[in-house]
Short mmCIF file of C-alpha atoms in Angstrom, two decimals:
data_model
loop_
_atom_site.label_atom_id
_atom_site.label_comp_id
_atom_site.label_asym_id
_atom_site.label_seq_id
_atom_site.Cartn_x
_atom_site.Cartn_y
_atom_site.Cartn_z
CA UNK E 1 125.86 17.57 97.97
CA UNK E 2 128.64 16.58 100.38
CA UNK E 3 126.04 15.77 103.03
CA UNK E 4 124.12 13.44 100.65
CA UNK E 5 127.28 11.54 99.67
CA UNK E 6 128.29 11.23 103.33
CA UNK E 7 124.85 9.86 104.25
CA UNK E 8 124.94 7.27 101.46
CA UNK E 9 128.43 6.18 102.48
CA UNK E 10 127.38 5.74 106.10
CA UNK E 11 124.32 3.69 105.09
CA UNK E 12 126.53 1.48 102.94
CA UNK E 13 128.97 0.93 105.81
CA UNK E 14 126.13 0.05 108.22
CA UNK E 15 124.74 -2.45 105.72
CA UNK E 16 128.17 -4.04 105.29
CA UNK E 17 128.62 -4.11 109.07
CA UNK E 18 125.38 -6.02 109.56
CA UNK E 19 126.39 -8.49 106.86
CA UNK E 20 129.86 -9.01 108.30
CA UNK E 21 128.48 -9.69 111.76
CA UNK E 22 126.42 -12.61 110.43
CA UNK E 23 129.03 -14.08 108.07
CA UNK E 24 132.37 -15.84 108.41
CA UNK E 25 135.36 -15.08 106.23
CA UNK E 26 137.95 -17.69 105.50
CA UNK E 27 141.14 -17.05 107.45
CA UNK E 28 139.89 -13.76 109.08
CA UNK E 29 138.18 -13.13 112.36
CA UNK E 30 134.78 -11.63 111.81
CA UNK E 31 135.17 -9.08 114.63
CA UNK E 32 138.52 -7.92 113.23
CA UNK E 33 136.91 -7.31 109.88
CA UNK E 34 134.06 -5.39 111.52
CA UNK E 35 136.51 -3.34 113.56
CA UNK E 36 138.54 -2.55 110.44
CA UNK E 37 135.46 -1.45 108.56
CA UNK E 38 134.25 0.71 111.44
CA UNK E 39 137.67 2.32 111.71
CA UNK E 40 137.75 2.93 107.99
CA UNK E 41 134.23 4.38 108.09
CA UNK E 42 135.19 6.67 110.99
CA UNK E 43 138.26 7.87 109.12
CA UNK E 44 136.14 8.45 106.05
CA UNK E 45 133.55 10.35 108.12
CA UNK E 46 136.29 12.46 109.71
CA UNK E 47 137.74 13.21 106.28
CA UNK E 48 134.30 14.18 105.03
CA UNK E 49 133.79 16.51 107.99
CA UNK E 50 137.16 18.14 107.31
CA UNK E 51 136.26 18.56 103.66
CA UNK E 52 132.88 19.97 104.64
CA UNK E 53 134.54 22.46 106.98
CA UNK E 54 136.98 23.44 104.24
CA UNK E 55 134.10 23.78 101.82
CA UNK E 56 132.25 26.04 104.27
CA UNK E 57 135.37 28.14 104.72
CA UNK E 58 135.83 28.45 100.96
CA UNK E 59 132.17 29.40 100.58
CA UNK E 60 132.52 32.15 103.20
CA UNK E 61 135.71 33.38 101.55
CA UNK E 62 133.91 33.41 98.22
CA UNK E 63 131.02 35.40 99.71
CA UNK E 64 133.48 37.83 101.29
CA UNK E 65 135.27 38.21 97.95
CA UNK E 66 131.96 38.88 96.18
CA UNK E 67 131.03 41.50 98.80
CA UNK E 68 134.45 43.11 98.51
CA UNK E 69 134.16 43.14 94.72
CA UNK E 70 130.76 44.85 94.98
CA UNK E 71 132.26 47.42 97.35
CA UNK E 72 135.14 48.09 94.96
CA UNK E 73 132.70 48.45 92.07
CA UNK E 74 130.64 51.00 94.04
CA UNK E 75 133.80 52.88 94.97
CA UNK E 76 134.87 52.94 91.32
CA UNK E 77 131.47 54.32 90.30
CA UNK E 78 131.65 56.95 93.07
CA UNK E 79 135.17 57.91 91.95
CA UNK E 80 133.98 58.34 88.36
CA UNK E 81 131.06 60.50 89.53
CA UNK E 82 133.34 62.66 91.65
CA UNK E 83 135.71 63.10 88.70
CA UNK E 84 132.82 64.27 86.54
CA UNK E 85 131.69 66.69 89.26
CA UNK E 86 135.24 68.00 89.62
CA UNK E 87 135.51 68.58 85.86
CA UNK E 88 132.19 70.45 85.89
CA UNK E 89 133.27 72.60 88.84
CA UNK E 90 136.60 73.40 87.18
CA UNK E 91 134.72 74.59 84.09
CA UNK E 92 132.47 76.78 86.26
CA UNK E 93 135.51 78.27 87.98
CA UNK E 94 137.09 79.01 84.60
CA UNK E 95 133.89 80.70 83.39
CA UNK E 96 133.64 82.79 86.56
CA UNK E 97 137.28 83.82 86.26
CA UNK E 98 136.67 85.01 82.70
CA UNK E 99 133.62 87.00 83.82
CA UNK E 100 135.61 88.46 86.70
CA UNK E 101 138.34 89.54 84.30
CA UNK E 102 135.73 91.25 82.11
CA UNK E 103 134.25 93.07 85.12
CA UNK E 104 137.69 94.20 86.27
CA UNK E 105 138.44 95.49 82.78
CA UNK E 106 135.16 97.41 82.82
CA UNK E 107 136.04 98.84 86.21
CA UNK E 108 139.43 99.95 84.92
CA UNK E 109 137.71 101.62 81.97
CA UNK E 110 135.71 103.77 84.37
CA UNK E 111 138.87 105.48 85.55
CA UNK E 112 139.32 107.17 82.18
CA UNK E 113 136.20 109.38 82.41
CA UNK E 114 137.28 110.45 85.90
CA UNK E 115 140.47 111.88 84.41
CA UNK E 116 138.46 113.57 81.66
CA UNK E 117 136.21 115.12 84.30
CA UNK E 118 139.19 116.53 86.18
CA UNK E 119 140.56 117.97 82.96
CA UNK E 120 137.16 119.48 82.16
CA UNK E 121 136.95 120.95 85.64
CA UNK E 122 140.35 122.60 85.26
CA UNK E 123 139.36 123.90 81.86
CA UNK E 124 136.19 125.39 83.32
CA UNK E 125 138.27 127.04 86.02
CA UNK E 126 140.44 128.64 83.35
CA UNK E 127 137.32 129.85 81.57
CA UNK E 128 135.97 131.37 84.78
CA UNK E 129 139.26 133.18 85.42
CA UNK E 130 139.49 134.59 81.91
CA UNK E 131 135.75 135.09 81.34
CA UNK E 132 135.87 138.57 82.80
CA UNK E 133 138.37 139.56 80.10
CA UNK E 134 136.38 138.14 77.23
CA UNK E 135 133.59 139.54 75.20
CA UNK E 136 129.97 138.48 75.66
CA UNK E 137 130.12 136.60 72.36
CA UNK E 138 133.08 134.51 73.47
CA UNK E 139 131.41 133.87 76.80
CA UNK E 140 128.21 132.76 75.05
CA UNK E 141 130.14 130.31 72.86
CA UNK E 142 131.99 129.00 75.87
CA UNK E 143 128.74 128.50 77.77
CA UNK E 144 127.20 126.73 74.80
CA UNK E 145 130.18 124.44 74.46
CA UNK E 146 130.24 123.82 78.17
CA UNK E 147 126.51 123.09 78.17
CA UNK E 148 127.06 120.49 75.45
CA UNK E 149 129.90 118.95 77.38
CA UNK E 150 127.80 118.86 80.53
CA UNK E 151 124.86 117.26 78.71
CA UNK E 152 127.10 114.70 77.05
CA UNK E 153 128.88 113.94 80.28
CA UNK E 154 125.60 113.65 82.18
CA UNK E 155 124.22 111.28 79.52
CA UNK E 156 127.39 109.23 79.54
CA UNK E 157 127.35 108.98 83.33
CA UNK E 158 123.70 107.93 83.32
CA UNK E 159 124.24 105.31 80.63
CA UNK E 160 127.34 103.87 82.22
CA UNK E 161 125.73 103.80 85.64
CA UNK E 162 122.66 101.99 84.25
CA UNK E 163 124.84 99.55 82.32
CA UNK E 164 126.94 98.81 85.35
CA UNK E 165 123.91 98.26 87.57
CA UNK E 166 122.36 95.89 84.99
CA UNK E 167 125.60 93.97 84.79
CA UNK E 168 125.75 93.75 88.56
CA UNK E 169 122.19 92.36 88.68
CA UNK E 170 122.81 89.80 85.91
CA UNK E 171 125.97 88.47 87.52
CA UNK E 172 124.76 88.52 91.13
CA UNK E 173 123.65 84.84 91.22
CA UNK E 174 126.37 83.32 89.03
CA UNK E 175 129.30 85.46 90.16
CA UNK E 176 129.24 85.49 93.93
CA UNK E 177 132.97 85.10 93.94
CA UNK E 178 133.25 88.39 92.00
CA UNK E 179 130.58 90.21 94.05
CA UNK E 180 133.14 92.11 96.08
CA UNK E 181 134.86 93.40 92.94
CA UNK E 182 131.52 94.56 91.48
CA UNK E 183 130.39 96.15 94.73
CA UNK E 184 133.67 98.06 94.95
CA UNK E 185 132.63 100.19 91.98
CA UNK E 186 132.16 103.78 93.18
CA UNK E 187 128.71 104.69 91.89
CA UNK E 188 128.69 107.70 94.17
CA UNK E 189 131.40 109.22 91.98
CA UNK E 190 128.90 109.51 89.12
CA UNK E 191 126.39 111.29 91.34
CA UNK E 192 129.09 113.64 92.63
CA UNK E 193 130.19 114.31 89.06
CA UNK E 194 126.63 115.08 87.93
CA UNK E 195 126.11 117.34 90.94
CA UNK E 196 129.35 119.20 90.21
CA UNK E 197 128.44 119.59 86.55
CA UNK E 198 125.01 120.88 87.55
CA UNK E 199 126.65 123.37 89.87
CA UNK E 200 128.93 124.57 87.10
CA UNK E 201 126.04 124.84 84.69
CA UNK E 202 124.00 126.85 87.20
CA UNK E 203 127.01 129.03 87.95
CA UNK E 204 127.60 129.82 84.30
CA UNK E 205 123.93 130.62 83.73
CA UNK E 206 124.05 133.34 86.33
CA UNK E 207 124.42 136.81 84.83
CA UNK E 208 127.89 138.25 85.05
CA UNK E 209 127.65 141.23 87.43
CA UNK E 210 130.57 142.89 85.69
CA UNK E 211 128.95 142.83 82.24
#
């Protein structure tokens, strides 16, 4: 647009210049008038070039501002996405912490049966010490009761061990952070307990050599 106006202005000046060179003006020298017009045209052309340069500068600044605005918009969108991801991850961490707390509570609950087993073992020891002083009927009742306790304890151990293994399998993929706590469960203690109970049961089934 600026270029078109500049071109039209120059054509107009050239036309006027040609006219002035062939005409006389009352009281003015023709060459002075031509010189004045050429000077004015040059000043006008220079002003137009300055304006054009300023216009180009403003256009570049505008383009830079648009590019910067696009960059800021993309950064804002990325920030919003990262905030959403962070919220989602915080929720996952909270869920995993709750599951870890449940697993730790279950692990703590396993310590109770261990105490019961020790108490049962001591009770069996007392029965073995005093069995030689008891009658066969008392010994039979004690063996029956002990057999029931052994069966119940064996069943409990088997059920708890199966439950704990199933829980470990279900949480393996979602609860990697709690894997160490789950793996720390002493499953071997159940096997040792069952083996000890089996030994006691076999021992009590042996005939008493003193009877």
